[in-house]
Structure formats: structure tokens, C-alpha cells
Tab-separated table of C-alpha atoms in Angstrom:
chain	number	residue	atom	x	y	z
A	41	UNK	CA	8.961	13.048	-35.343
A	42	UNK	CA	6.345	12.826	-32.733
A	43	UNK	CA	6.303	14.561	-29.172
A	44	UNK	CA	7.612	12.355	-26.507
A	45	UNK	CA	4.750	12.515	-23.863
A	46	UNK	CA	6.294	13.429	-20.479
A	47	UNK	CA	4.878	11.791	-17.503
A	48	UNK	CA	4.172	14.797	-14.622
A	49	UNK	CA	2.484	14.308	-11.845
A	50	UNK	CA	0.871	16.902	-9.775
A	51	UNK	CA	2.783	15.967	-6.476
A	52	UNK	CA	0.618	19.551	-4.618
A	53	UNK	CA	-2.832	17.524	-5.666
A	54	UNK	CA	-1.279	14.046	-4.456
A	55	UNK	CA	0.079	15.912	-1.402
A	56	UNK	CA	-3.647	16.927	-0.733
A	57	UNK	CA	-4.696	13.917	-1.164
A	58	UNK	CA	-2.940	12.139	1.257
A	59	UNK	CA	-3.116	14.841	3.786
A	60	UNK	CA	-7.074	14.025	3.518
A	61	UNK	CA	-6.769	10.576	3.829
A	62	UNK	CA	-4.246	11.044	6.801
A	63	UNK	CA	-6.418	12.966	8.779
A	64	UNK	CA	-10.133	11.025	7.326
A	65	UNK	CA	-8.394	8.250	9.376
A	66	UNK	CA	-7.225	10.021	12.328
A	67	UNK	CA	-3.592	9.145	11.667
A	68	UNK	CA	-0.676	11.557	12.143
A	69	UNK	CA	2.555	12.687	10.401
A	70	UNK	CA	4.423	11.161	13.288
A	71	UNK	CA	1.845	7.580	13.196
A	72	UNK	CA	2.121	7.246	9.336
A	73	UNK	CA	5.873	7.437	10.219
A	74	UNK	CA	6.001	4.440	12.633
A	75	UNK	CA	3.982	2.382	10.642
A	76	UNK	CA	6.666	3.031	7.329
A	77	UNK	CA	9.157	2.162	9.715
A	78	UNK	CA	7.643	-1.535	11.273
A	79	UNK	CA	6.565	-2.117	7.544
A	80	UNK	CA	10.027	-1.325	6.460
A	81	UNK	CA	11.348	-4.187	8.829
A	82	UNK	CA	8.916	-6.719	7.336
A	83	UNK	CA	10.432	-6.902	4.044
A	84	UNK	CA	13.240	-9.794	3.348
């Protein structure tokens, strides 16, 4: 029987990643936050 491949992410490299996208853009915790929120209250 074959190995099932797992899918794994590496969430500390994706963490990273946003983090330097966040602050490339000058954005935030507390912006990206209130952005999620008025997007959130666009969807039907």
C-alpha cells in the first residue's frame, strides 16, 4: 500500500510572510483587522 501524502504547511514561514507583506505596505495588525471586518460585512 502506498504512503498517504500529508498536506503540512509551514504556518512560521507563511506567518513571515505575511508579517512582510503587512509591514511592505505600511498596514498594521489593528488596520488588517478593520479591513477583515468591512470585508466580512460585504459578503451575502
Amino acid at each position: 500500500m502506498e504512503k498517504e501524502v500529508k498536506n503540512s504547511l509551514n504556518w512560521k514561514e507563511i506567518g513571515q510572510r505575511f508579517r512582510d507583506l503587512r509591514r511592505g505596505n505600511n498596514y498594521t495588525q489593528s488596520h488588517i483587522s478593520e479591513l477583515s471586518s468591512q470585508q466580512r460585512g460585504n459578503i451575502p
